[in-house]
C-alpha cells in the first residue's frame, strides 16, 4: 500500500514451513538462522540452490547435510564450467550437431514443463543436472565448438532461476605457478612440478591434470 502501485500484488504463494533439524525454526528453541548470518559463511548461490531444491509448498528441513549438498552442487557447476573453458583446441566432437541440439532441446523442454507445472523448481533443477550428468561422461570428447554451446545453455537455465554461475576466476599469481608447473611437467621434471603443486595447494587451490590441460579448482 505504501508503494502506491496498483495492483500491489499479482501472485500470492503460500510456502511450506522452514524446519531446522526436523523442528520448527523459532527463537525460543535457539535454532533461529537469519539469511544475513547464513551469507557470512556461504555464497548466495548456495542459499538459492537450497531453497529452489524444494517445492515452494513443501517444508524445507534445514540441516548441515542439506547445506553441504547445496555447497557441493555449486562447486560442481563451477568446476564443470571451468572444464568447458579449457576445451579450446579439440576439433573432434563428442556429439554430432543433431545429437547436441536434441540433448539441449530435451533439457529445455523438461525445464519449462516443470516451471509451468505449479512452479516445480526441483524438477527444473533436475533437468539441468541431468544434462550435466550426461555431458560429464563425454566432457573431454567435446569439440571447441560444442563446449561453449553447452556452457551458454547451462548458464542461461540457471540464470532463469536467479543463479548466475561462471568458471572459477583464477588469480594471476596462481595462474603463473600453474603455468610454471606445466612447463616442468612437460619436461618430465616431476619433483619440481610436485613442489609447485603443493605450493598452489597451500594457497587454497587444487590442480587436476586433464586431457585439455591443468584444471584449477
Short mmCIF file of C-alpha atoms in Angstrom, two decimals:
data_model
loop_
_atom_site.label_atom_id
_atom_site.label_comp_id
_atom_site.label_asym_id
_atom_site.label_seq_id
_atom_site.Cartn_x
_atom_site.Cartn_y
_atom_site.Cartn_z
CA UNK A 1 0.00 0.00 0.00
CA UNK A 2 2.86 2.39 0.78
CA UNK A 3 4.26 1.98 -2.74
CA UNK A 4 1.07 3.23 -4.38
CA UNK A 5 1.44 0.53 -7.08
CA UNK A 6 -1.74 -0.98 -8.49
CA UNK A 7 -2.12 -3.91 -8.29
CA UNK A 8 0.04 -4.18 -5.19
CA UNK A 9 0.45 -7.96 -5.66
CA UNK A 10 -0.42 -10.13 -8.66
CA UNK A 11 0.51 -13.53 -7.25
CA UNK A 12 0.45 -14.93 -3.70
CA UNK A 13 2.46 -18.07 -2.89
CA UNK A 14 1.82 -19.91 0.38
CA UNK A 15 5.14 -21.54 1.22
CA UNK A 16 5.90 -24.56 3.37
CA UNK A 17 7.39 -24.25 6.83
CA UNK A 18 11.13 -23.93 7.37
CA UNK A 19 12.37 -26.58 9.77
CA UNK A 20 15.78 -26.88 11.38
CA UNK A 21 16.86 -30.46 12.03
CA UNK A 22 13.22 -31.52 11.99
CA UNK A 23 11.96 -28.78 14.35
CA UNK A 24 10.15 -25.55 13.54
CA UNK A 25 12.55 -22.60 13.47
CA UNK A 26 11.97 -20.30 16.43
CA UNK A 27 13.92 -18.02 18.71
CA UNK A 28 12.65 -19.88 21.79
CA UNK A 29 14.32 -23.09 20.56
CA UNK A 30 17.51 -21.14 19.80
CA UNK A 31 17.62 -22.62 16.29
CA UNK A 32 16.95 -19.32 14.56
CA UNK A 33 19.11 -18.62 11.47
CA UNK A 34 18.93 -15.38 9.53
CA UNK A 35 19.81 -15.02 5.86
CA UNK A 36 22.37 -12.38 6.87
CA UNK A 37 24.11 -14.88 9.17
CA UNK A 38 23.98 -17.62 6.52
CA UNK A 39 25.63 -15.41 3.93
CA UNK A 40 28.60 -14.64 6.17
CA UNK A 41 29.89 -18.16 5.53
CA UNK A 42 28.12 -19.25 2.32
CA UNK A 43 27.78 -17.88 -1.21
CA UNK A 44 24.27 -16.63 -2.13
CA UNK A 45 24.06 -19.35 -4.80
CA UNK A 46 24.21 -21.98 -2.05
CA UNK A 47 21.11 -20.49 -0.43
CA UNK A 48 19.33 -20.29 -3.78
CA UNK A 49 20.07 -23.94 -4.63
CA UNK A 50 18.96 -24.95 -1.14
CA UNK A 51 15.65 -23.08 -1.43
CA UNK A 52 14.66 -23.95 -5.01
CA UNK A 53 15.71 -27.56 -4.45
CA UNK A 54 12.39 -27.95 -2.61
CA UNK A 55 8.92 -27.21 -3.98
CA UNK A 56 7.67 -23.88 -2.66
CA UNK A 57 4.63 -25.53 -0.99
CA UNK A 58 6.77 -28.20 0.72
CA UNK A 59 8.60 -27.76 4.02
CA UNK A 60 12.38 -27.36 3.93
CA UNK A 61 14.28 -29.21 6.63
CA UNK A 62 17.46 -27.18 7.10
CA UNK A 63 20.35 -29.44 8.11
CA UNK A 64 24.13 -29.32 7.84
CA UNK A 65 23.90 -32.18 5.34
CA UNK A 66 21.48 -30.20 3.15
CA UNK A 67 23.77 -27.16 3.20
CA UNK A 68 26.77 -29.34 2.32
CA UNK A 69 24.83 -30.87 -0.57
CA UNK A 70 23.99 -27.39 -1.90
CA UNK A 71 27.63 -26.30 -1.46
CA UNK A 72 28.83 -29.32 -3.46
CA UNK A 73 26.26 -28.65 -6.20
CA UNK A 74 27.54 -25.08 -6.63
CA UNK A 75 31.17 -26.26 -6.64
CA UNK A 76 30.41 -28.95 -9.23
CA UNK A 77 28.66 -26.45 -11.51
CA UNK A 78 31.63 -24.07 -11.36
CA UNK A 79 34.07 -26.94 -11.94
CA UNK A 80 32.09 -28.10 -14.97
CA UNK A 81 32.12 -24.61 -16.49
CA UNK A 82 35.87 -24.38 -15.81
CA UNK A 83 36.35 -27.66 -17.69
CA UNK A 84 34.34 -26.36 -20.63
CA UNK A 85 36.54 -23.25 -20.75
CA UNK A 86 39.62 -25.48 -21.08
CA UNK A 87 38.35 -27.07 -24.28
CA UNK A 88 39.79 -24.75 -26.91
CA UNK A 89 41.79 -26.87 -29.35
CA UNK A 90 39.74 -30.04 -29.69
CA UNK A 91 38.43 -30.27 -33.25
CA UNK A 92 36.80 -33.70 -32.84
CA UNK A 93 33.37 -33.62 -31.22
CA UNK A 94 31.68 -35.98 -28.80
CA UNK A 95 28.30 -35.44 -30.43
CA UNK A 96 27.15 -34.71 -33.92
CA UNK A 97 25.18 -31.47 -34.21
CA UNK A 98 21.80 -33.21 -34.30
CA UNK A 99 22.54 -35.08 -31.09
CA UNK A 100 23.76 -31.89 -29.42
CA UNK A 101 20.65 -29.97 -30.44
CA UNK A 102 18.43 -32.83 -29.31
CA UNK A 103 20.00 -33.01 -25.85
CA UNK A 104 19.69 -29.26 -25.32
CA UNK A 105 16.12 -29.13 -26.66
CA UNK A 106 15.05 -32.08 -24.47
CA UNK A 107 16.54 -30.48 -21.35
CA UNK A 108 14.94 -27.12 -22.14
CA UNK A 109 11.54 -28.75 -22.73
CA UNK A 110 11.65 -30.55 -19.37
CA UNK A 111 12.77 -27.35 -17.65
CA UNK A 112 9.83 -25.27 -18.88
CA UNK A 113 7.34 -28.10 -18.33
CA UNK A 114 8.45 -28.22 -14.69
CA UNK A 115 8.27 -24.45 -14.24
CA UNK A 116 4.82 -24.33 -15.85
CA UNK A 117 3.61 -27.12 -13.54
CA UNK A 118 2.99 -25.14 -10.34
CA UNK A 119 6.49 -23.63 -10.30
CA UNK A 120 8.19 -27.00 -9.79
CA UNK A 121 11.75 -25.77 -9.27
CA UNK A 122 13.13 -29.15 -8.05
CA UNK A 123 12.23 -30.75 -11.39
CA UNK A 124 13.53 -27.73 -13.28
CA UNK A 125 16.87 -28.11 -11.46
CA UNK A 126 16.84 -31.84 -12.17
CA UNK A 127 16.52 -31.17 -15.91
CA UNK A 128 19.74 -29.12 -15.83
CA UNK A 129 21.66 -31.60 -13.67
CA UNK A 130 20.51 -34.49 -15.87
CA UNK A 131 22.05 -32.75 -18.88
CA UNK A 132 25.22 -32.07 -16.88
CA UNK A 133 25.49 -35.74 -15.89
CA UNK A 134 25.20 -36.89 -19.49
CA UNK A 135 27.71 -34.22 -20.52
CA UNK A 136 30.34 -35.13 -17.94
CA UNK A 137 30.69 -38.65 -19.33
CA UNK A 138 31.98 -37.20 -22.62
CA UNK A 139 33.39 -33.93 -21.36
CA UNK A 140 36.86 -34.30 -22.89
CA UNK A 141 35.43 -35.51 -26.21
CA UNK A 142 33.55 -32.28 -26.80
CA UNK A 143 34.83 -30.07 -29.58
CA UNK A 144 35.87 -26.45 -29.15
CA UNK A 145 32.56 -25.53 -30.83
CA UNK A 146 30.38 -27.81 -28.69
CA UNK A 147 31.81 -26.78 -25.30
CA UNK A 148 30.73 -23.11 -25.46
CA UNK A 149 27.25 -24.15 -26.64
CA UNK A 150 26.78 -26.32 -23.58
CA UNK A 151 28.22 -23.66 -21.28
CA UNK A 152 25.95 -20.94 -22.64
CA UNK A 153 22.86 -23.12 -22.29
CA UNK A 154 23.68 -24.20 -18.73
CA UNK A 155 24.33 -20.61 -17.66
CA UNK A 156 21.09 -19.45 -19.28
CA UNK A 157 18.98 -22.07 -17.50
CA UNK A 158 20.49 -21.31 -14.11
CA UNK A 159 20.08 -17.56 -14.66
CA UNK A 160 16.34 -18.07 -15.14
CA UNK A 161 16.32 -19.38 -11.56
CA UNK A 162 18.31 -16.35 -10.42
CA UNK A 163 21.61 -18.26 -10.20
CA UNK A 164 24.50 -16.61 -12.01
CA UNK A 165 27.41 -19.03 -12.43
CA UNK A 166 30.70 -18.96 -14.30
CA UNK A 167 34.05 -20.68 -14.38
CA UNK A 168 36.36 -20.06 -11.44
CA UNK A 169 38.36 -16.85 -11.73
CA UNK A 170 41.99 -17.74 -11.02
CA UNK A 171 44.28 -15.04 -9.56
CA UNK A 172 47.24 -14.11 -11.73
CA UNK A 173 49.83 -15.38 -9.22
CA UNK A 174 48.12 -18.80 -9.14
CA UNK A 175 47.97 -18.94 -12.95
CA UNK A 176 51.69 -18.16 -13.12
CA UNK A 177 52.51 -21.02 -10.74
CA UNK A 178 50.25 -23.42 -12.67
CA UNK A 179 51.91 -22.46 -15.97
CA UNK A 180 55.37 -22.92 -14.48
CA UNK A 181 54.37 -26.33 -13.14
CA UNK A 182 53.04 -27.34 -16.56
CA UNK A 183 56.40 -26.47 -18.15
CA UNK A 184 58.20 -28.61 -15.58
CA UNK A 185 55.73 -31.44 -16.19
CA UNK A 186 56.25 -31.31 -19.96
CA UNK A 187 60.00 -31.53 -19.37
CA UNK A 188 59.34 -34.51 -17.05
CA UNK A 189 60.83 -32.64 -14.11
CA UNK A 190 58.22 -34.14 -11.79
CA UNK A 191 59.86 -33.24 -8.43
CA UNK A 192 59.80 -29.53 -9.37
CA UNK A 193 56.23 -29.89 -10.68
CA UNK A 194 55.13 -31.55 -7.43
CA UNK A 195 56.71 -28.75 -5.40
CA UNK A 196 54.69 -26.16 -7.31
CA UNK A 197 51.51 -28.24 -7.00
CA UNK A 198 51.99 -28.25 -3.21
CA UNK A 199 52.65 -24.51 -3.23
CA UNK A 200 49.40 -23.92 -5.13
CA UNK A 201 47.57 -26.19 -2.66
CA UNK A 202 48.88 -24.20 0.29
CA UNK A 203 47.44 -21.09 -1.34
CA UNK A 204 43.99 -22.73 -1.37
CA UNK A 205 43.76 -24.22 -4.88
CA UNK A 206 43.90 -27.74 -6.33
CA UNK A 207 45.36 -28.75 -9.69
CA UNK A 208 43.88 -31.61 -11.71
CA UNK A 209 45.66 -32.76 -14.86
CA UNK A 210 43.18 -33.27 -17.69
CA UNK A 211 43.40 -34.12 -21.41
CA UNK A 212 42.80 -30.39 -22.11
CA UNK A 213 45.43 -29.11 -19.67
CA UNK A 214 45.63 -28.33 -15.93
CA UNK A 215 42.31 -27.60 -14.24
CA UNK A 216 42.45 -25.33 -11.18
CA UNK A 217 39.70 -25.56 -8.57
#
